[in-house]
XYZ file of C-alpha atoms in Angstrom:
654
model
C -26.545 -24.414 -167.248
C -24.597 -22.307 -164.753
C -24.838 -18.580 -165.252
C -21.955 -16.891 -167.071
C -20.360 -13.677 -166.005
C -20.292 -10.811 -168.479
C -16.610 -11.467 -169.092
C -17.218 -15.128 -169.624
C -20.042 -14.444 -172.093
C -18.017 -11.932 -174.065
C -15.005 -14.232 -174.146
C -17.067 -17.249 -175.289
C -18.832 -15.170 -177.936
C -15.499 -13.930 -179.278
C -14.133 -17.466 -179.436
C -17.265 -18.684 -181.190
C -16.965 -15.938 -183.773
C -13.394 -16.960 -184.469
C -14.462 -20.563 -184.958
C -17.261 -19.586 -187.347
C -15.138 -17.229 -189.430
C -14.833 -18.808 -192.949
C -11.386 -20.118 -193.827
C -9.750 -19.053 -197.067
C -10.889 -21.415 -199.895
C -8.570 -24.435 -200.331
C -7.287 -24.857 -203.910
C -8.771 -27.918 -205.660
C -7.079 -29.071 -208.858
C -9.507 -29.210 -211.792
C -10.394 -32.568 -213.363
C -11.436 -33.782 -216.792
C -12.780 -37.003 -218.296
C -11.473 -39.115 -221.189
C -12.906 -42.364 -222.526
C -10.752 -45.037 -224.187
C -12.639 -47.572 -226.334
C -11.033 -50.712 -227.713
C -11.720 -53.747 -229.861
C -9.392 -56.713 -230.219
C -9.033 -60.015 -232.071
C -11.727 -59.199 -234.637
C -10.304 -61.769 -237.095
C -12.203 -60.257 -240.061
C -15.574 -60.766 -238.388
C -17.376 -57.811 -239.899
C -20.807 -59.330 -240.453
C -22.758 -61.146 -237.710
C -22.309 -64.307 -239.736
C -20.697 -67.730 -239.337
C -19.253 -68.638 -242.748
C -18.450 -72.179 -241.633
C -22.024 -72.909 -240.566
C -23.311 -70.645 -243.378
C -25.805 -68.919 -241.122
C -26.186 -65.658 -239.164
C -24.481 -65.478 -235.777
C -25.494 -62.718 -233.380
C -22.471 -63.374 -231.163
C -19.891 -61.948 -233.585
C -19.226 -59.028 -235.871
C -17.778 -55.526 -235.867
C -21.111 -54.379 -237.299
C -22.622 -55.101 -233.870
C -19.665 -53.701 -231.948
C -19.858 -50.544 -234.052
C -23.295 -49.789 -232.602
C -21.765 -49.966 -229.119
C -18.932 -47.707 -230.281
C -21.307 -45.047 -231.589
C -23.386 -45.170 -228.405
C -20.354 -45.027 -226.101
C -18.821 -42.189 -228.091
C -22.047 -40.147 -227.779
C -22.043 -40.553 -223.981
C -18.893 -38.489 -223.428
C -17.323 -35.273 -224.620
C -13.935 -36.772 -225.570
C -12.938 -40.298 -226.476
C -10.389 -42.396 -228.334
C -11.007 -45.585 -230.325
C -8.304 -48.253 -230.684
C -7.999 -51.770 -232.046
C -5.535 -54.182 -230.520
C -4.687 -56.442 -233.461
C -5.553 -59.697 -235.242
C -8.032 -58.016 -237.564
C -6.857 -59.269 -241.004
C -6.991 -63.078 -240.660
C -9.236 -65.634 -239.036
C -12.284 -66.413 -241.155
C -13.059 -67.178 -244.815
C -13.532 -63.515 -245.694
C -9.922 -62.895 -244.673
C -8.737 -65.795 -246.805
C -10.868 -64.709 -249.759
C -9.483 -61.169 -249.723
C -5.866 -62.237 -249.191
C -5.770 -65.264 -251.459
C -8.652 -64.573 -253.822
C -9.303 -61.032 -254.931
C -6.333 -59.250 -253.309
C -6.204 -55.546 -252.414
C -5.382 -52.407 -254.384
C -5.955 -48.654 -253.997
C -9.291 -49.016 -255.746
C -10.302 -52.081 -253.720
C -9.136 -51.651 -250.107
C -9.559 -54.357 -247.521
C -13.133 -54.315 -246.141
C -11.792 -54.229 -242.585
C -9.818 -51.068 -243.335
C -12.852 -49.476 -245.009
C -14.923 -50.208 -241.896
C -12.245 -48.952 -239.506
C -11.797 -45.760 -241.495
C -15.544 -45.217 -241.380
C -15.646 -45.734 -237.620
C -12.762 -43.250 -237.244
C -10.334 -45.433 -235.323
C -7.625 -43.295 -233.760
C -4.886 -45.956 -233.802
C -4.530 -49.692 -234.381
C -1.902 -52.136 -233.152
C -0.784 -55.183 -235.113
C -1.405 -58.698 -233.848
C 0.512 -61.848 -234.694
C -2.012 -62.930 -237.356
C -1.530 -59.719 -239.346
C 1.735 -61.265 -240.557
C 0.214 -64.552 -241.797
C -0.137 -63.425 -245.407
C 3.300 -61.822 -245.685
C 4.702 -58.298 -245.523
C 3.803 -57.249 -249.068
C 0.124 -57.955 -248.490
C 0.266 -56.248 -245.102
C 1.843 -53.122 -246.599
C -0.790 -52.964 -249.328
C -3.632 -53.328 -246.836
C -2.309 -50.730 -244.411
C -1.586 -48.151 -247.115
C -5.331 -47.390 -247.178
C -5.595 -46.807 -243.419
C -6.561 -43.314 -242.222
C -5.121 -44.022 -238.760
C -1.628 -44.791 -237.410
C -0.732 -48.494 -237.305
C 1.563 -49.368 -234.408
C 4.076 -52.097 -233.651
C 7.067 -51.049 -231.554
C 8.881 -54.347 -231.090
C 9.309 -55.274 -234.775
C 12.071 -53.897 -236.987
C 12.566 -54.519 -240.689
C 15.767 -55.776 -242.212
C 17.571 -55.067 -245.467
C 15.457 -54.366 -248.544
C 12.273 -54.795 -246.509
C 12.941 -51.437 -244.840
C 11.356 -48.855 -247.121
C 10.377 -45.231 -246.852
C 6.809 -46.295 -247.555
C 6.740 -48.652 -244.573
C 3.332 -47.828 -243.051
C 3.910 -49.156 -239.504
C 5.005 -46.890 -236.636
C 6.320 -47.824 -233.181
C 4.175 -45.204 -231.456
C 1.950 -42.208 -232.085
C 1.107 -38.998 -230.248
C -2.559 -37.991 -230.240
C -4.157 -34.840 -228.836
C -7.540 -34.235 -227.240
C -8.780 -30.885 -225.922
C -10.511 -31.556 -222.608
C -12.942 -29.327 -220.731
C -11.979 -29.198 -217.070
C -14.265 -28.987 -214.063
C -13.461 -25.279 -213.653
C -14.667 -24.575 -217.211
C -11.241 -24.086 -218.763
C -9.987 -26.113 -221.731
C -6.620 -27.785 -221.974
C -4.871 -30.076 -224.455
C -4.025 -33.615 -223.347
C -1.333 -35.403 -225.363
C -1.786 -39.172 -225.380
C 1.132 -41.386 -226.306
C 0.033 -44.699 -227.808
C 2.459 -47.598 -228.303
C 1.797 -51.039 -229.809
C 3.300 -54.483 -229.155
C 3.040 -57.947 -230.716
C 4.223 -61.338 -229.369
C 7.911 -61.666 -230.338
C 7.243 -65.285 -231.334
C 5.876 -64.216 -234.746
C 9.257 -64.874 -236.381
C 8.902 -68.479 -235.232
C 5.213 -68.919 -236.002
C 5.525 -67.330 -239.469
C 9.150 -68.115 -240.216
C 8.488 -68.798 -243.873
C 6.772 -65.451 -244.406
C 9.060 -63.378 -242.200
C 12.461 -65.095 -242.093
C 15.243 -62.645 -242.919
C 12.783 -59.757 -243.291
C 12.127 -58.685 -239.711
C 13.482 -58.934 -236.197
C 11.312 -59.016 -233.105
C 12.219 -57.804 -229.652
C 11.123 -58.404 -226.091
C 7.959 -56.420 -225.279
C 9.145 -55.143 -221.896
C 12.639 -54.250 -223.111
C 11.150 -52.358 -226.049
C 8.724 -50.483 -223.821
C 11.483 -49.522 -221.413
C 13.573 -48.159 -224.281
C 10.797 -46.269 -226.076
C 8.849 -44.749 -223.208
C 11.471 -41.980 -222.793
C 10.999 -41.154 -226.492
C 7.273 -40.744 -225.983
C 7.739 -38.598 -222.910
C 10.303 -36.450 -224.716
C 7.823 -36.000 -227.574
C 5.396 -34.491 -225.078
C 3.144 -37.371 -224.006
C 1.155 -36.518 -220.877
C -0.101 -40.085 -220.495
C 0.854 -43.329 -222.247
C -1.543 -46.067 -223.368
C -0.100 -49.454 -224.347
C -1.920 -51.415 -227.052
C -0.527 -54.836 -226.195
C -1.579 -57.693 -228.440
C -0.590 -59.868 -225.540
C -2.489 -61.824 -222.921
C -2.840 -61.130 -219.219
C -0.147 -63.263 -217.607
C 2.379 -63.269 -214.777
C 3.317 -59.948 -213.150
C 7.037 -60.699 -213.114
C 9.057 -60.004 -216.239
C 10.486 -62.929 -218.165
C 12.413 -62.865 -221.454
C 10.253 -62.771 -224.602
C 6.946 -63.123 -222.787
C 4.028 -63.955 -225.067
C 1.442 -62.872 -222.477
C 3.078 -59.759 -221.076
C 0.174 -57.383 -220.385
C 0.379 -57.598 -216.582
C 4.137 -57.156 -216.447
C 3.862 -54.296 -218.963
C 1.353 -52.517 -216.740
C 3.923 -52.628 -213.954
C 6.381 -50.433 -215.846
C 6.658 -46.778 -214.762
C 4.949 -44.283 -217.089
C 2.581 -46.874 -218.611
C -0.757 -45.368 -217.593
C -3.287 -47.759 -219.172
C -3.175 -51.097 -220.984
C -5.368 -52.564 -223.696
C -4.730 -56.334 -223.738
C -5.698 -59.042 -226.229
C -4.433 -62.164 -228.016
C -5.867 -64.710 -225.555
C -9.535 -64.178 -226.532
C -10.660 -63.461 -222.969
C -12.609 -60.656 -221.311
C -11.233 -58.281 -218.676
C -12.537 -57.279 -216.216
C -14.169 -60.668 -215.569
C -14.221 -63.360 -212.929
C -11.836 -65.429 -215.047
C -8.965 -63.448 -213.525
C -10.056 -63.521 -209.871
C -7.225 -64.211 -207.473
C -4.437 -63.844 -210.003
C -1.374 -61.897 -208.812
C -1.182 -58.243 -209.806
C -4.817 -58.204 -210.972
C -7.747 -56.392 -209.340
C -10.912 -57.457 -211.159
C -13.206 -55.177 -209.121
C -11.066 -52.134 -209.879
C -10.368 -53.238 -213.461
C -6.611 -52.832 -213.044
C -3.363 -54.639 -213.775
C -0.592 -53.714 -211.354
C -2.766 -50.789 -210.300
C -3.140 -49.475 -213.872
C -6.523 -49.342 -215.650
C -6.833 -52.082 -218.254
C -9.331 -53.814 -220.506
C -9.556 -56.837 -222.825
C -12.510 -56.968 -225.198
C -12.965 -60.682 -225.929
C -12.764 -61.697 -229.580
C -14.602 -61.536 -232.938
C -16.282 -58.285 -231.878
C -17.961 -59.900 -228.867
C -17.303 -56.898 -226.616
C -16.323 -53.260 -226.646
C -13.671 -52.489 -224.057
C -14.041 -49.176 -222.238
C -11.688 -47.395 -219.857
C -13.010 -44.143 -218.388
C -10.217 -41.982 -217.011
C -10.504 -39.115 -214.558
C -7.541 -36.809 -215.090
C -6.400 -34.136 -212.659
C -4.424 -31.114 -213.824
C -1.932 -29.884 -211.252
C -0.073 -26.929 -212.628
C 0.831 -28.082 -216.119
C 0.980 -31.807 -215.275
C -1.793 -34.295 -215.924
C -2.312 -37.252 -213.614
C -4.813 -40.111 -213.695
C -6.748 -39.778 -210.438
C -9.480 -42.339 -211.114
C -10.643 -44.951 -213.600
C -13.412 -47.364 -214.454
C -13.032 -50.338 -216.796
C -15.719 -52.475 -218.396
C -16.338 -54.760 -221.360
C -19.743 -54.172 -222.945
C -21.128 -57.268 -224.749
C -22.949 -57.352 -228.065
C -24.967 -60.345 -226.846
C -26.665 -61.161 -223.551
C -27.462 -64.726 -222.578
C -30.694 -65.548 -220.776
C -30.469 -67.090 -217.313
C -30.840 -70.624 -218.705
C -28.178 -69.976 -221.391
C -30.365 -71.622 -224.018
C -31.265 -68.334 -225.687
C -29.464 -65.070 -226.244
C -30.417 -61.644 -227.484
C -28.263 -59.017 -229.203
C -27.813 -55.874 -227.158
C -27.653 -53.769 -230.326
C -28.525 -53.910 -234.011
C -25.795 -53.942 -236.644
C -24.458 -50.586 -237.754
C -25.421 -50.082 -241.431
C -22.144 -48.340 -242.243
C -20.112 -51.458 -241.427
C -22.496 -53.759 -243.270
C -22.277 -51.509 -246.326
C -18.472 -51.415 -246.144
C -18.287 -55.214 -246.347
C -21.439 -56.075 -248.316
C -19.717 -56.862 -251.619
C -16.986 -58.938 -250.000
C -19.525 -60.703 -247.810
C -21.466 -61.821 -250.887
C -18.267 -62.871 -252.677
C -17.111 -64.815 -249.604
C -20.374 -66.751 -249.531
C -19.866 -67.765 -253.151
C -16.233 -68.636 -252.374
C -17.011 -70.940 -249.446
C -20.080 -72.633 -250.944
C -18.200 -74.237 -253.835
C -18.688 -78.037 -253.681
C -15.465 -80.046 -253.755
C -16.331 -83.442 -252.297
C -18.658 -85.686 -250.343
C -18.733 -87.265 -246.896
C -20.735 -90.358 -246.077
C -20.799 -89.688 -242.332
C -21.233 -86.717 -240.006
C -18.016 -84.887 -239.152
C -17.964 -83.042 -235.850
C -15.740 -82.232 -232.898
C -18.318 -82.528 -230.114
C -16.404 -85.425 -228.554
C -12.923 -84.752 -229.975
C -11.442 -84.382 -226.481
C -12.648 -87.783 -225.247
C -12.073 -90.047 -228.245
C -10.375 -89.904 -231.674
C -12.275 -87.658 -234.056
C -12.904 -88.204 -237.784
C -12.126 -84.485 -238.195
C -8.558 -84.771 -236.929
C -8.069 -88.093 -238.740
C -8.839 -86.475 -242.092
C -6.328 -83.695 -241.461
C -3.724 -86.212 -240.322
C -4.237 -88.360 -243.437
C -3.753 -85.359 -245.724
C -0.561 -84.321 -243.936
C 0.760 -87.891 -243.994
C 0.209 -88.237 -247.761
C 1.926 -84.910 -248.474
C 4.979 -85.592 -246.304
C 5.333 -89.143 -247.609
C 5.461 -87.881 -251.190
C 8.024 -85.185 -250.434
C 10.384 -87.401 -248.425
C 10.317 -90.305 -250.907
C 13.726 -89.480 -252.448
C 15.497 -88.179 -249.344
C 17.743 -89.583 -246.631
C 14.660 -89.993 -244.466
C 13.004 -92.563 -246.704
C 12.147 -95.749 -244.846
C 11.483 -94.080 -241.503
C 7.957 -94.463 -240.108
C 5.857 -91.364 -240.864
C 3.307 -90.319 -238.264
C 0.930 -87.372 -238.378
C -0.234 -85.061 -235.577
C -3.522 -83.166 -235.584
C -5.631 -81.383 -232.981
C -9.266 -80.216 -232.810
C -9.348 -76.469 -233.427
C -12.991 -76.010 -232.454
C -13.957 -77.888 -229.319
C -15.976 -75.473 -227.197
C -13.868 -73.944 -224.445
C -13.408 -70.194 -224.608
C -15.242 -70.085 -227.924
C -18.444 -71.095 -226.195
C -21.215 -73.530 -226.897
C -21.279 -72.815 -230.647
C -17.530 -73.294 -231.154
C -17.537 -76.761 -232.711
C -17.108 -78.193 -236.174
C -20.391 -79.761 -237.314
C -20.498 -81.000 -240.911
C -23.475 -83.191 -241.832
C -22.969 -86.099 -244.199
C -23.456 -85.145 -247.829
C -21.821 -82.623 -250.142
C -18.673 -80.901 -248.931
C -18.020 -77.271 -249.736
C -14.822 -75.314 -249.272
C -16.282 -73.773 -246.133
C -16.445 -77.230 -244.569
C -12.743 -77.861 -245.092
C -11.955 -74.391 -243.797
C -13.904 -75.385 -240.706
C -11.787 -78.511 -240.321
C -8.591 -76.450 -240.523
C -9.072 -72.908 -239.250
C -5.588 -71.472 -239.401
C -3.295 -70.590 -242.316
C -0.512 -72.863 -241.041
C 2.004 -74.370 -243.426
C 3.121 -77.983 -243.487
C 6.190 -79.129 -241.568
C 7.740 -82.478 -240.717
C 10.107 -83.133 -237.828
C 12.461 -86.005 -237.110
C 12.157 -87.172 -233.520
C 12.736 -90.208 -231.342
C 10.176 -92.486 -229.735
C 10.935 -90.878 -226.366
C 10.247 -87.436 -227.800
C 6.960 -88.596 -229.289
C 5.964 -89.955 -225.883
C 6.638 -86.544 -224.320
C 4.707 -84.883 -227.164
C 1.668 -86.929 -226.225
C 2.252 -86.383 -222.499
C 2.148 -82.626 -223.003
C -1.117 -82.849 -224.933
C -2.622 -85.040 -222.225
C -2.356 -82.051 -219.899
C -5.822 -81.086 -221.139
C -7.188 -83.617 -218.620
C -7.440 -83.099 -214.886
C -5.963 -85.597 -212.433
C -8.721 -88.146 -211.813
C -8.862 -90.096 -208.548
C -9.822 -93.788 -208.824
C -13.092 -94.825 -207.230
C -14.537 -91.291 -207.237
C -17.668 -90.405 -209.165
C -18.409 -87.429 -211.417
C -15.081 -85.618 -211.413
C -14.661 -82.799 -213.935
C -12.468 -84.080 -216.757
C -11.206 -81.088 -218.770
C -8.874 -78.307 -217.645
C -10.642 -75.271 -219.196
C -7.410 -73.266 -219.370
C -5.829 -75.789 -221.773
C -6.509 -74.899 -225.453
C -7.993 -77.722 -227.503
C -5.616 -76.932 -230.366
C -2.776 -78.179 -228.152
C -4.368 -81.608 -227.690
C -2.527 -83.451 -230.452
C -3.490 -86.942 -231.522
C -0.601 -88.667 -233.316
C -1.930 -91.004 -235.975
C 0.096 -94.100 -236.810
C 0.385 -95.019 -233.121
C -1.920 -96.602 -230.574
C -1.852 -95.737 -226.886
C -3.831 -95.364 -223.696
C -4.170 -92.309 -221.433
C -4.103 -93.102 -217.710
C -5.988 -90.329 -215.929
C -5.131 -91.709 -212.486
C -1.669 -90.226 -212.942
C -0.978 -86.467 -212.746
C 0.135 -84.549 -215.820
C 3.852 -84.888 -216.492
C 4.202 -81.348 -217.936
C 2.646 -77.994 -217.140
C 1.312 -75.836 -219.949
C 4.651 -74.047 -220.280
C 6.326 -77.350 -221.158
C 8.130 -77.701 -217.830
C 8.234 -81.083 -216.111
C 5.856 -80.904 -213.158
C 5.702 -84.576 -212.144
C 8.896 -86.285 -213.352
C 7.818 -89.742 -212.184
C 4.439 -89.609 -213.875
C 3.563 -91.066 -217.273
C -0.025 -90.860 -218.483
C 0.725 -92.328 -221.916
C 0.794 -96.116 -221.619
C 0.827 -99.042 -224.066
C 2.412 -96.806 -226.697
C 2.751 -98.965 -229.808
C 3.790 -98.672 -233.450
C 2.387 -101.341 -235.748
C 1.267 -103.350 -232.745
C 4.693 -103.382 -231.044
C 5.916 -101.268 -228.146
C 7.526 -98.091 -229.454
C 11.280 -98.091 -228.948
C 12.258 -94.828 -227.185
C 15.378 -94.705 -229.392
C 13.523 -95.264 -232.685
C 13.787 -92.485 -235.298
C 10.441 -91.240 -236.606
C 9.013 -88.522 -238.854
C 5.969 -86.609 -237.622
C 3.921 -84.465 -240.013
C 2.601 -81.327 -238.352
C 2.418 -77.560 -238.964
C 4.786 -74.624 -238.679
C 3.289 -73.524 -235.355
C 3.924 -76.833 -233.626
C 7.266 -77.528 -235.318
C 8.544 -74.171 -234.052
C 7.589 -74.931 -230.461
C 4.126 -73.389 -230.498
C 2.219 -74.561 -227.437
C 5.519 -75.061 -225.553
C 5.792 -78.717 -226.500
C 9.064 -80.272 -225.309
C 11.827 -81.016 -227.831
C 10.247 -78.898 -230.592
C 11.770 -75.453 -230.070
C 14.858 -75.996 -232.214
C 14.857 -75.769 -235.997
C 17.382 -78.629 -236.211
C 14.604 -81.242 -236.098
C 12.672 -79.889 -239.106
C 13.183 -82.104 -242.173
C 10.433 -80.672 -244.368
C 9.646 -76.965 -244.556
C 7.145 -76.240 -247.301
C 5.147 -73.139 -248.275
C 2.064 -75.310 -248.770
C -0.755 -74.450 -246.376
C -2.164 -77.367 -244.385
C -5.635 -76.285 -245.438
C -4.693 -76.409 -249.143
C -3.136 -79.836 -248.624
C -6.420 -80.970 -247.115
C -8.378 -79.668 -250.116
C -6.019 -81.386 -252.582
C -6.220 -84.612 -250.589
C -9.999 -84.628 -250.825
C -9.914 -83.906 -254.549
C -7.215 -86.512 -255.219
C -9.249 -89.159 -253.445
C -12.229 -88.610 -255.685
C -13.689 -86.070 -253.315
C -15.265 -88.670 -251.011
C -14.299 -89.623 -247.473
C -15.886 -90.119 -244.116
C -14.666 -93.238 -242.354
C -14.815 -93.201 -238.576
C -11.623 -92.316 -236.746
C -9.279 -95.201 -236.078
C -8.919 -96.522 -232.540
C -5.738 -94.544 -231.944
C -6.232 -93.903 -228.239
C -8.634 -94.432 -225.404
C -8.700 -93.855 -221.666
C -7.193 -96.556 -219.468
C -9.984 -98.249 -217.469
C -10.590 -97.146 -213.863
C -13.105 -99.289 -211.981
C -15.811 -97.439 -210.077
C -14.786 -94.080 -211.538
C -16.706 -91.579 -213.645
C -15.932 -88.157 -215.074
C -18.056 -85.302 -216.387
C -17.444 -83.743 -219.773
C -19.188 -80.714 -221.307
C -20.093 -80.331 -224.962
C -22.777 -78.599 -226.986
C -26.420 -79.657 -226.653
C -26.245 -80.423 -230.392
C -23.923 -83.299 -229.486
C -26.761 -85.407 -228.070
C -27.966 -86.896 -231.402
C -24.397 -88.029 -232.161
C -23.914 -90.255 -229.097
C -24.672 -93.387 -231.133
C -21.774 -92.618 -233.474
C -19.146 -92.889 -230.720
C -16.891 -95.947 -230.300
C -18.563 -98.794 -228.444
C -15.843 -98.871 -225.777
C -16.646 -95.294 -224.654
C -19.279 -95.695 -221.941
C -20.880 -92.269 -222.118
C -24.362 -90.965 -221.413
C -26.151 -87.650 -220.999
C -25.893 -86.078 -217.540
C -28.027 -82.945 -217.736
C -26.869 -79.370 -218.149
C -23.427 -77.900 -217.651
C -22.532 -74.256 -217.149
C -22.922 -71.474 -219.720
C -25.341 -73.363 -221.949
C -23.251 -76.517 -222.380
C -24.671 -80.020 -222.137
C -23.030 -82.374 -219.652
C -22.033 -85.978 -220.289
C -20.877 -88.711 -217.931
C -18.084 -91.090 -218.931
C -17.716 -94.329 -216.956
C -14.036 -95.145 -216.971
């Protein structure tokens, strides 16, 4: 290096000292952590038990989820525990409590006892909470030690009481320890929402008693109330699925659009029985699976039946007196882990004794309730192949509905019209997994078997429609199938996003389904391919169905009110029979009236139109293999190895 003069050395040394002089410390806002835990769509699954199969089931149960709750709560200093609705209906224990023993101050609902014991901080209502009527709901909720939320429902007339136990929102407080050692209160606003369609789905129970309102409109109107009450952050408990990011009137699946509203800081979603974050939502607009966010807001959806515990970990920054969310992490912790081959699974936790104890008496009573023999079947009844050929399970339901509607319309203006009956398989794999099938062996029938044939507490309806409308009804249901290209081998047959309960078979007709043609309707009931018709050779009593013919179709209140977005069924003007009788009860009475014995194979109502040189792949449970010989002779089907997620794969030669 060249030599420096004395001046140069002194000057450089002075400059260096200035550079190395410490700057005044920059102010860093302190942070704190808060954990949000959530369950959703429990459907009265308290025990790890399948009442329909009458055997333990490690894949379900709040008793299992409770162990995850206790562990997750112990991991952090401050947390909140929420449930996102559909906790009072959905399995035989729910039916037993609601329709058998009832509830009273001395005998609260076992789900409420368990939730009180787990110290839930708030619970939102789901659509199925309303299935048993408002009086039952009020009685159940009167024992809750936590706020019950539903912002977009208002009561009418005499139904509006001072004792009404449901709130639109609640304000909770947690004292957080910040990174600088200080402590500060955080006020959390929590608001709950339910699909506004409940007044349609449960019209008989709710008509004239409540009004429902658009989720997004309600949120927009009530958020200022929460902020004025002092909420630092707002968490939405939305019993609503993760759908489109753009707002539409009366959205059923509004969680994504809700997350896009200003001042909504986190969203707990539900209703659709899915898990978020998960790969199911990859590539969908407004959704970041890796970040666990909807529209940039932290979110979670915890599956169904207690399968997962949803967790959102928030990092909060305090700037002055204002809290802001500066970071988040979302996850859904499972109660069960599948092995790599999906043939075996192991629980991640043992059941929490407190939950088992809370429901022990009702569990035992439910077992007695569902084991009562009421009939006999001389053939196996299952839904393993209910999406590829007519099923004896749906035929039985359709026969019961047909007999009931025929008797009630005998002395009306509708007498003489042909009466058809629509039924769909409720348990046919799909999102429910490899165990989600009806499987009733031939022999004695107990009440639990008939509950397995008809899962939901729907009530009977009949609609008057034309032949053209019936054709569209079937076209919409045929959307469960993918577009199959002639001459191509081993194409996947089923659209996994299409619920099996929307695949209606209409008994009393015969028809073919031509898979070479694209679906006429999308799942929202909009015409997608106006020139396409998959339903061919549609006949009534062996003759082509006249599009102008007037017909009666027996169905349920969900479908008759437009549930599933079926065309022509959204107006009440077509309903000609509206009865309080539950479809499940009608099924039980039908079995008893027939001497308690049934079991004929399903009639040849429909089949796929032939396609030379074409095959498709269809997934069902491995337990389906022994039942291949029971399928109709025309269905050319054979085993084709293993599918994904533990399913067995079958090949159908069209």
